[in-house]
Coordinates of N, CA and C in Angstrom, one line a residue:
Chain A
X1 N 113.7 149.0 121.9 CA 112.6 148.3 121.4 C 112.8 146.8 121.5
X2 N 111.8 146.1 121.0 CA 111.9 144.6 121.0 C 111.6 144.0 119.6
X3 N 112.3 142.9 119.3 CA 112.0 142.2 118.1 C 112.2 140.7 118.3
X4 N 111.3 140.0 117.7 CA 111.4 138.5 117.7 C 111.3 138.0 116.3
X5 N 112.2 137.1 116.0 CA 112.2 136.5 114.6 C 112.0 135.0 114.7
X6 N 111.0 134.5 113.9 CA 110.8 133.1 113.8 C 110.4 132.8 112.4
X7 N 110.6 131.6 111.9 CA 110.2 131.3 110.5 C 108.7 131.5 110.3
X8 N 108.3 131.9 109.2 CA 106.8 132.1 108.9 C 106.1 130.7 108.7
X9 N 106.8 129.8 108.1 CA 106.1 128.5 107.8 C 107.1 127.4 107.9
X10 N 106.6 126.3 108.3 CA 107.4 125.0 108.4 C 106.5 123.9 108.0
X11 N 107.0 122.9 107.2 CA 106.2 121.7 106.9 C 107.0 120.5 107.3
X12 N 106.4 119.6 107.9 CA 107.0 118.4 108.4 C 106.1 117.2 108.2
X13 N 106.7 116.0 108.2 CA 106.0 114.8 108.0 C 105.5 114.2 109.3
X14 N 104.3 113.6 109.3 CA 103.8 112.9 110.5 C 104.8 111.9 111.0
X15 N 105.0 112.0 112.4 CA 105.9 111.1 113.0 C 107.3 111.6 113.1
X16 N 107.6 112.7 112.4 CA 109.0 113.2 112.4 C 109.2 114.2 113.6
X17 N 110.3 114.8 113.6 CA 110.7 115.8 114.6 C 110.8 117.2 113.9
X18 N 110.4 118.2 114.5 CA 110.6 119.6 113.9 C 111.0 120.5 115.0
X19 N 111.9 121.4 114.6 CA 112.4 122.5 115.5 C 112.0 123.8 114.9
X20 N 111.4 124.7 115.8 CA 111.0 126.0 115.4 C 111.9 127.0 116.2
X21 N 112.7 127.8 115.5 CA 113.6 128.7 116.2 C 113.0 130.0 116.4
X22 N 113.6 130.7 117.4 CA 113.1 132.1 117.8 C 114.3 132.8 118.3
X23 N 114.6 133.9 117.6 CA 115.7 134.8 118.1 C 115.0 136.1 118.5
X24 N 115.6 136.7 119.5 CA 115.0 137.9 120.1 C 116.0 139.0 120.4
X25 N 115.5 140.2 120.4 CA 116.3 141.3 120.9 C 115.4 142.1 121.8
X26 N 115.7 142.0 123.1 CA 114.9 142.6 124.1 C 115.7 143.1 125.3
X27 N 115.4 144.3 125.7 CA 116.1 144.8 126.9 C 115.4 144.3 128.1
X28 N 116.1 144.0 129.1 CA 115.5 143.5 130.3 C 114.8 142.1 130.2
X29 N 115.4 141.3 129.3 CA 114.8 140.0 129.1 C 114.6 139.2 130.3
X30 N 113.4 138.5 130.5 CA 113.2 137.7 131.7 C 113.0 136.3 131.4
X31 N 112.2 136.0 130.3 CA 111.9 134.6 129.9 C 111.2 134.5 128.6
X32 N 111.2 133.3 128.1 CA 110.7 133.0 126.8 C 109.6 131.9 126.9
X33 N 108.4 132.2 126.4 CA 107.3 131.3 126.4 C 107.0 130.9 125.0
X34 N 106.3 129.7 124.9 CA 105.8 129.2 123.6 C 104.3 129.0 123.7
X35 N 103.6 129.4 122.7 CA 102.1 129.2 122.6 C 101.8 128.6 121.3
X36 N 100.7 127.7 121.3 CA 100.2 127.1 120.1 C 98.8 127.7 119.9
X37 N 98.5 128.0 118.6 CA 97.2 128.5 118.2 C 96.7 127.8 117.0
X38 N 95.6 127.1 117.1 CA 94.9 126.5 116.0 C 94.1 127.6 115.3
X39 N 93.8 127.4 114.0 CA 93.0 128.4 113.3 C 91.7 128.7 114.0
X40 N 91.5 130.0 114.3 CA 90.3 130.4 114.9 C 90.2 130.2 116.4
X41 N 91.3 129.7 117.0 CA 91.3 129.3 118.4 C 92.2 130.3 119.2
X42 N 92.2 130.0 120.5 CA 92.9 130.8 121.4 C 94.4 130.3 121.5
X43 N 95.3 131.2 121.8 CA 96.7 130.8 122.1 C 96.7 129.9 123.4
X44 N 97.4 128.8 123.3 CA 97.5 127.9 124.4 C 98.9 127.7 124.8
X45 N 99.2 127.9 126.1 CA 100.5 127.8 126.6 C 101.1 126.4 126.4
X46 N 102.4 126.4 126.0 CA 103.1 125.1 125.8 C 104.2 125.0 126.8
X47 N 105.0 126.1 126.9 CA 106.3 125.9 127.6 C 106.9 127.3 128.0
X48 N 107.7 127.3 129.0 CA 108.4 128.5 129.4 C 109.8 128.2 129.8
X49 N 110.7 129.1 129.4 CA 112.1 129.0 129.8 C 112.5 130.3 130.4
X50 N 113.0 130.2 131.7 CA 113.5 131.4 132.3 C 115.0 131.3 132.5
X51 N 115.5 130.1 132.4 CA 116.9 129.8 132.5 C 117.4 129.1 131.3
X52 N 118.7 129.1 131.1 CA 119.3 128.4 129.9 C 119.0 126.9 130.1
X53 N 118.8 126.3 129.0 CA 118.7 124.8 129.0 C 117.4 124.4 128.4
X54 N 117.1 123.1 128.6 CA 116.0 122.4 128.0 C 114.9 122.2 129.0
X55 N 113.7 122.4 128.6 CA 112.5 122.1 129.4 C 111.7 121.1 128.5
X56 N 111.3 120.0 129.2 CA 110.6 118.9 128.4 C 109.2 118.7 129.0
X57 N 108.3 118.7 128.1 CA 106.9 118.4 128.5 C 106.3 117.5 127.5
X58 N 106.4 116.2 127.8 CA 105.8 115.2 126.8 C 106.5 115.2 125.5
X59 N 105.8 115.4 124.4 CA 106.4 115.4 123.1 C 107.0 116.8 122.7
X60 N 106.8 117.8 123.6 CA 107.3 119.1 123.3 C 108.5 119.4 124.3
X61 N 109.5 120.1 123.7 CA 110.6 120.5 124.5 C 110.9 122.0 124.0
X62 N 111.4 122.7 125.0 CA 111.8 124.1 124.6 C 113.2 124.4 125.2
X63 N 114.0 125.1 124.4 CA 115.4 125.4 124.8 C 115.6 126.9 124.8
X64 N 116.5 127.3 125.7 CA 116.8 128.8 125.7 C 118.3 128.9 125.9
X65 N 118.9 129.8 125.2 CA 120.3 130.3 125.4 C 120.2 131.8 125.5
X66 N 120.3 132.3 126.7 CA 120.3 133.7 127.0 C 121.4 134.5 126.4
X67 N 122.6 133.8 126.4 CA 123.8 134.5 125.8 C 123.6 134.7 124.3
X68 N 122.9 133.8 123.7 CA 122.7 133.9 122.2 C 121.4 134.5 121.8
X69 N 120.6 134.9 122.8 CA 119.3 135.5 122.6 C 118.5 134.6 121.6
X70 N 118.4 133.3 122.0 CA 117.9 132.3 121.0 C 117.2 131.2 121.8
X71 N 116.1 130.8 121.2 CA 115.4 129.7 121.8 C 114.8 128.8 120.7
X72 N 114.3 127.7 121.0 CA 113.6 126.9 120.0 C 112.6 126.0 120.7
X73 N 111.6 125.6 119.9 CA 110.6 124.7 120.4 C 110.8 123.4 119.5
X74 N 110.8 122.3 120.2 CA 111.1 121.0 119.5 C 109.8 120.1 119.7
X75 N 109.3 119.7 118.6 CA 108.1 118.9 118.6 C 108.5 117.5 118.1
X76 N 108.2 116.5 118.9 CA 108.6 115.1 118.5 C 107.4 114.3 118.1
X77 N 107.6 113.2 117.4 CA 106.5 112.3 117.0 C 105.3 113.1 116.5
X78 N 105.5 113.9 115.5 CA 104.5 114.8 115.0 C 103.2 114.1 114.7
X79 N 102.1 114.8 115.1 CA 100.8 114.3 114.7 C 100.1 115.3 113.9
X80 N 99.1 114.9 113.2 CA 98.3 115.8 112.3 C 97.7 116.9 113.1
X81 N 97.3 116.7 114.3 CA 96.7 117.7 115.2 C 97.7 118.8 115.6
X82 N 99.0 118.5 115.4 CA 100.0 119.5 115.7 C 100.0 120.6 114.7
X83 N 99.3 120.5 113.6 CA 99.3 121.5 112.6 C 98.6 122.8 113.2
X84 N 99.3 123.8 113.3 CA 98.9 125.0 114.0 C 99.9 126.1 113.8
X85 N 99.7 127.3 114.4 CA 100.7 128.3 114.5 C 101.3 128.3 115.8
X86 N 102.6 128.5 115.9 CA 103.4 128.5 117.1 C 104.1 129.8 117.3
X87 N 103.8 130.4 118.4 CA 104.4 131.7 118.7 C 105.4 131.7 119.9
X88 N 106.5 132.3 119.7 CA 107.4 132.5 120.8 C 107.0 133.9 121.4
X89 N 107.1 134.1 122.7 CA 106.7 135.3 123.3 C 107.7 135.6 124.5
X90 N 108.1 136.9 124.5 CA 109.1 137.3 125.5 C 108.5 138.0 126.6
X91 N 109.0 137.7 127.8 CA 108.6 138.5 129.0 C 109.8 139.3 129.5
X92 N 109.5 140.6 129.8 CA 110.6 141.4 130.3 C 110.5 141.6 131.8
X93 N 111.6 141.8 132.4 CA 111.6 142.0 133.9 C 110.8 143.2 134.3
X94 N 109.9 143.0 135.3 CA 109.1 144.1 135.8 C 107.9 144.4 134.9
X95 N 107.7 143.6 133.9 CA 106.6 143.9 133.0 C 105.6 142.8 133.1
X96 N 104.3 143.1 132.8 CA 103.3 142.1 132.9 C 102.9 141.5 131.5
X97 N 103.4 142.2 130.5 CA 102.9 141.7 129.2 C 103.8 140.7 128.5
X98 N 103.2 139.9 127.6 CA 103.9 139.1 126.7 C 104.0 139.8 125.4
X99 N 105.2 139.8 124.8 CA 105.4 140.3 123.5 C 105.6 139.1 122.5
X100 N 104.6 138.9 121.6 CA 104.6 137.8 120.8 C 105.4 138.0 119.5
X101 N 106.0 136.9 119.0 CA 106.5 136.9 117.6 C 105.4 136.8 116.6
X102 N 105.7 136.8 115.3 CA 104.7 136.8 114.3 C 104.2 135.4 114.1
X103 N 104.8 134.4 114.7 CA 104.3 133.0 114.6 C 104.8 132.2 113.4
X104 N 104.9 130.9 113.7 CA 105.3 130.0 112.6 C 104.2 129.0 112.4
X105 N 103.7 129.0 111.1 CA 102.6 128.1 110.7 C 103.2 126.7 110.4
X106 N 102.9 125.7 111.2 CA 103.4 124.4 111.0 C 102.3 123.5 110.3
X107 N 102.7 122.9 109.2 CA 101.8 122.0 108.5 C 102.4 120.6 108.6
X108 N 101.7 119.7 109.2 CA 102.1 118.3 109.3 C 101.4 117.6 108.2
X109 N 102.2 116.9 107.3 CA 101.6 116.2 106.2 C 101.8 114.6 106.4
X110 N 101.0 113.9 105.8 CA 101.0 112.4 106.0 C 102.3 111.8 105.4
Chain B
X1 N 88.2 121.3 133.9 CA 89.4 122.2 133.9 C 88.9 123.7 133.8
X2 N 89.5 124.5 134.7 CA 89.1 125.9 134.7 C 89.4 126.6 133.4
X3 N 88.6 127.5 132.9 CA 88.9 128.2 131.7 C 88.4 129.7 131.8
X4 N 89.0 130.5 130.9 CA 88.6 131.8 130.7 C 87.5 131.9 129.7
X5 N 86.4 132.5 130.0 CA 85.2 132.5 129.1 C 85.0 134.0 128.6
X6 N 84.7 134.1 127.3 CA 84.5 135.4 126.7 C 83.1 135.5 126.0
X7 N 82.5 136.6 126.1 CA 81.2 136.8 125.4 C 81.2 138.2 124.8
X8 N 80.6 138.5 123.7 CA 80.1 137.4 122.8 C 81.3 136.8 122.0
X9 N 81.0 135.8 121.2 CA 82.1 135.2 120.4 C 82.3 136.0 119.2
X10 N 81.3 136.7 118.7 CA 81.4 137.5 117.5 C 80.5 138.8 117.7
X11 N 81.0 139.9 117.4 CA 80.2 141.1 117.5 C 80.5 142.0 116.3
X12 N 79.4 142.4 115.7 CA 79.5 143.3 114.6 C 78.9 144.7 115.0
X13 N 79.7 145.7 114.7 CA 79.2 147.1 115.2 C 79.5 148.1 114.1
X14 N 78.7 149.2 114.2 CA 79.0 150.2 113.2 C 80.1 151.2 113.7
X15 N 80.8 151.7 112.8 CA 81.9 152.6 113.2 C 81.3 153.8 114.0
X16 N 82.0 154.1 115.1 CA 81.6 155.2 116.0 C 80.8 154.7 117.2
X17 N 80.3 153.4 117.1 CA 79.5 152.9 118.2 C 80.4 152.4 119.3
X18 N 79.9 152.3 120.5 CA 80.6 151.8 121.7 C 80.4 150.3 121.7
X19 N 81.4 149.5 122.1 CA 81.2 148.1 122.3 C 81.8 147.7 123.7
X20 N 81.3 146.7 124.3 CA 81.8 146.2 125.5 C 82.0 144.7 125.3
X21 N 83.3 144.3 125.5 CA 83.6 142.9 125.4 C 83.8 142.3 126.9
X22 N 83.2 141.2 127.1 CA 83.2 140.6 128.4 C 84.0 139.4 128.6
X23 N 84.5 139.2 129.8 CA 85.4 138.1 130.1 C 85.2 137.7 131.5
X24 N 85.2 136.4 131.8 CA 85.2 135.8 133.1 C 86.5 135.1 133.3
X25 N 87.5 135.7 134.0 CA 88.8 135.0 134.2 C 88.6 133.8 135.1
X26 N 89.7 133.0 135.2 CA 89.7 131.9 136.1 C 89.6 132.4 137.5
X27 N 88.8 131.8 138.3 CA 88.4 132.4 139.6 C 89.5 132.7 140.6
X28 N 90.5 131.9 140.7 CA 91.6 132.2 141.7 C 92.7 133.0 141.1
X29 N 92.6 133.5 139.8 CA 93.6 134.3 139.2 C 93.5 135.7 139.6
X30 N 94.7 136.4 139.7 CA 94.7 137.8 140.2 C 95.1 138.8 139.1
X31 N 95.7 138.3 138.0 CA 96.2 139.2 136.9 C 95.3 138.9 135.7
X32 N 94.9 140.0 135.1 CA 94.0 139.9 133.9 C 94.6 140.8 132.8
X33 N 94.3 140.3 131.6 CA 94.9 140.9 130.4 C 93.9 141.0 129.3
X34 N 94.1 142.0 128.4 CA 93.5 142.0 127.1 C 94.6 142.0 126.0
X35 N 94.4 141.2 125.0 CA 95.3 141.2 123.9 C 94.4 141.2 122.6
X36 N 94.9 141.7 121.5 CA 94.2 141.6 120.3 C 95.0 141.0 119.2
X37 N 94.3 140.5 118.2 CA 95.0 139.9 117.0 C 94.3 140.2 115.8
X38 N 94.9 141.1 115.0 CA 94.3 141.4 113.7 C 94.5 140.2 112.8
X39 N 93.6 139.9 112.0 CA 93.5 138.7 111.2 C 94.9 138.5 110.5
X40 N 95.5 137.3 110.7 CA 96.7 136.9 110.1 C 98.0 137.5 110.7
X41 N 97.8 138.3 111.8 CA 99.0 138.9 112.4 C 99.2 138.4 113.8
X42 N 100.2 139.0 114.4 CA 100.6 138.4 115.7 C 99.7 139.0 116.8
X43 N 99.8 138.3 117.9 CA 99.0 138.7 119.1 C 99.7 139.9 119.7
X44 N 98.9 141.0 120.0 CA 99.4 142.2 120.6 C 98.8 142.5 122.0
X45 N 99.7 142.9 122.9 CA 99.2 143.2 124.2 C 98.5 144.6 124.2
X46 N 97.4 144.6 125.0 CA 96.7 145.9 125.1 C 96.9 146.4 126.6
X47 N 96.5 145.6 127.6 CA 96.5 146.1 128.9 C 96.6 145.0 129.9
X48 N 97.1 145.2 131.1 CA 97.1 144.3 132.2 C 96.4 145.0 133.4
X49 N 95.8 144.2 134.2 CA 95.0 144.7 135.3 C 95.2 143.9 136.5
X50 N 95.5 144.6 137.6 CA 95.8 143.9 138.9 C 95.3 144.7 140.0
X51 N 94.7 144.1 141.0 CA 94.3 144.8 142.2 C 93.4 146.0 141.9
X52 N 92.5 145.8 140.9 CA 91.5 146.8 140.5 C 92.1 148.0 139.9
X53 N 93.3 147.9 139.3 CA 93.7 149.0 138.5 C 94.6 148.5 137.4
X54 N 94.8 149.4 136.4 CA 95.7 149.1 135.3 C 97.1 149.0 135.8
X55 N 97.8 148.0 135.5 CA 99.2 147.8 135.9 C 100.2 148.2 134.7
X56 N 99.7 148.0 133.5 CA 100.5 148.3 132.4 C 99.6 148.4 131.1
X57 N 99.9 149.2 130.2 CA 99.2 149.3 129.0 C 100.1 149.6 127.8
X58 N 99.7 149.3 126.6 CA 100.5 149.5 125.4 C 100.1 150.8 124.7
X59 N 100.8 151.1 123.7 CA 100.5 152.3 122.9 C 99.1 152.2 122.2
X60 N 98.7 151.0 122.0 CA 97.4 150.7 121.3 C 96.3 151.2 122.2
X61 N 96.5 151.0 123.5 CA 95.4 151.2 124.5 C 95.3 152.7 124.8
X62 N 94.7 153.4 123.8 CA 94.6 154.9 124.0 C 93.2 155.2 124.7
X63 N 92.9 156.5 124.7 CA 91.7 157.0 125.4 C 90.4 156.4 125.0
X64 N 90.4 155.7 123.8 CA 89.2 155.1 123.4 C 88.9 153.8 124.2
X65 N 89.9 153.3 124.8 CA 89.8 152.0 125.5 C 89.7 152.2 127.0
X66 N 88.9 151.3 127.6 CA 88.9 151.3 129.1 C 88.6 149.9 129.6
X67 N 89.0 149.6 130.8 CA 88.8 148.2 131.3 C 88.1 148.4 132.7
X68 N 87.4 147.4 133.1 CA 86.7 147.4 134.4 C 86.6 146.0 134.9
X69 N 86.5 145.9 136.2 CA 86.2 144.7 136.8 C 85.0 145.0 137.8
X70 N 83.8 145.1 137.2 CA 82.6 145.7 137.9 C 82.1 144.9 139.1
X71 N 82.3 143.6 139.1 CA 81.6 142.8 140.2 C 82.5 141.7 140.7
X72 N 83.7 141.7 140.6 CA 84.6 140.7 141.2 C 84.7 139.5 140.4
X73 N 84.0 139.3 139.3 CA 84.1 138.1 138.5 C 84.3 138.5 137.0
X74 N 83.5 139.5 136.5 CA 83.7 139.9 135.2 C 84.8 140.9 135.0
X75 N 85.4 140.9 133.8 CA 86.4 141.8 133.4 C 86.1 142.3 132.0
X76 N 85.9 143.6 131.8 CA 85.4 144.1 130.6 C 86.4 145.0 129.9
X77 N 86.3 145.0 128.6 CA 87.0 145.9 127.7 C 86.0 146.8 127.0
X78 N 86.0 148.1 127.1 CA 85.1 149.0 126.4 C 85.9 149.7 125.4
X79 N 85.3 149.8 124.2 CA 85.9 150.7 123.1 C 84.8 151.7 122.9
X80 N 85.1 153.0 123.2 CA 84.1 154.0 123.2 C 83.5 154.4 121.8
X81 N 84.4 154.6 120.9 CA 84.0 155.0 119.5 C 84.8 154.2 118.5
X82 N 84.2 153.1 118.1 CA 85.0 152.1 117.3 C 85.4 152.7 115.9
X83 N 86.5 152.2 115.5 CA 87.1 152.6 114.2 C 87.2 151.3 113.4
X84 N 87.3 151.5 112.1 CA 87.4 150.3 111.2 C 88.6 149.4 111.6
X85 N 89.7 150.1 112.0 CA 91.0 149.4 112.3 C 90.9 148.7 113.7
X86 N 89.8 148.9 114.4 CA 89.6 148.1 115.6 C 89.1 146.7 115.4
X87 N 88.8 146.4 114.1 CA 88.4 145.0 113.8 C 89.5 144.1 114.0
X88 N 89.2 143.1 114.9 CA 90.3 142.1 115.3 C 89.6 141.1 116.2
X89 N 90.4 140.1 116.5 CA 90.0 139.1 117.6 C 90.6 139.7 118.9
X90 N 89.8 139.8 119.9 CA 90.2 140.3 121.2 C 90.2 139.1 122.2
X91 N 91.3 138.9 122.8 CA 91.5 137.8 123.7 C 91.7 138.4 125.1
X92 N 90.9 137.8 126.0 CA 91.1 138.0 127.4 C 92.0 136.9 128.0
X93 N 92.9 137.2 128.9 CA 93.7 136.2 129.5 C 93.8 136.5 131.0
X94 N 94.2 135.4 131.8 CA 94.4 135.6 133.2 C 95.6 134.7 133.6
X95 N 96.2 135.1 134.7 CA 97.3 134.3 135.3 C 97.3 134.4 136.8
X96 N 97.9 133.4 137.4 CA 97.9 133.4 138.9 C 99.0 134.4 139.4
X97 N 100.0 134.6 138.6 CA 101.1 135.5 139.0 C 101.4 136.4 137.8
X98 N 101.8 137.6 138.0 CA 102.0 138.5 136.9 C 103.5 138.7 136.6
X99 N 104.3 138.7 137.6 CA 105.7 139.1 137.3 C 106.6 138.0 136.9
X100 N 106.1 136.8 136.9 CA 107.0 135.7 136.5 C 106.4 135.1 135.2
X101 N 107.2 134.1 134.7 CA 106.8 133.5 133.5 C 105.8 132.4 133.6
X102 N 104.8 132.6 134.5 CA 103.8 131.6 134.6 C 102.8 131.6 133.5
X103 N 102.1 130.6 133.4 CA 101.2 130.4 132.3 C 100.1 131.4 132.3
X104 N 99.8 132.0 131.1 CA 98.7 132.9 131.0 C 97.6 132.0 130.2
X105 N 96.4 132.0 130.7 CA 95.3 131.2 130.1 C 94.5 132.2 129.3
X106 N 94.3 131.9 128.0 CA 93.6 132.7 127.1 C 92.2 132.2 126.9
X107 N 91.2 133.1 126.8 CA 89.9 132.8 126.4 C 89.8 132.5 124.9
X108 N 88.6 132.1 124.4 CA 88.5 131.8 123.0 C 88.3 133.0 122.1
X109 N 88.2 134.2 122.7 CA 88.2 135.4 121.9 C 86.9 135.9 121.5
X110 N 86.8 137.2 121.3 CA 85.7 137.8 120.6 C 86.1 138.4 119.3
X111 N 85.5 138.0 118.3 CA 85.8 138.6 117.0 C 85.0 139.8 116.8
X112 N 85.6 141.0 116.8 CA 85.0 142.2 116.6 C 85.1 142.7 115.1
X113 N 84.0 142.9 114.5 CA 84.0 143.5 113.1 C 83.3 144.8 113.2
X114 N 84.1 145.8 112.7 CA 83.5 147.2 112.7 C 83.3 147.5 111.2
X115 N 82.0 147.9 111.0 CA 81.6 148.2 109.6 C 81.2 149.6 109.4

């Protein structure tokens, strides 16, 4: 089977940095993606890691350690509009589907 | 910017009725997906579709569900006899590649309410 664990809620101050962790147990692991979802909205792709290391896209970075079955999403210079749910999602080799975690609700406060 | 469009945005149906949810994927994408999200829960995979056939489906996607690409642009999800527990947000997604970790673009979803 598969399992993904991420914190259910995180609160951070505007302008600060926040890290959202994701641990997974997946056979045939291929890569880890991160999606953002605002209330009532669609999941929006943020980042993907297929190899160990850091991927940077503007204020967002994502990290993967395959040996530790662990990844994180780093959001810098937080803005109020970053308040949303963030999902890690695993892709397995030879599979088309994404398996999502339960999501982390990020609240950015002034 | 290209986007996945879904119609309707909200559908209310009586238990036992058939519903068809419609999606127009991004035009040059080859892989299509349906996911659902029960209120407050995680996004769950239903089915993927490539080259006019189902490439993968989950346990949720039982005989009540079917997908079609009737005309080369639309991609539909049919639920034959809806149940109360089918109430959820249904997302269509598409991607240019299926087997790699490339970006899947999601539509805004159809909120299905079964009463």
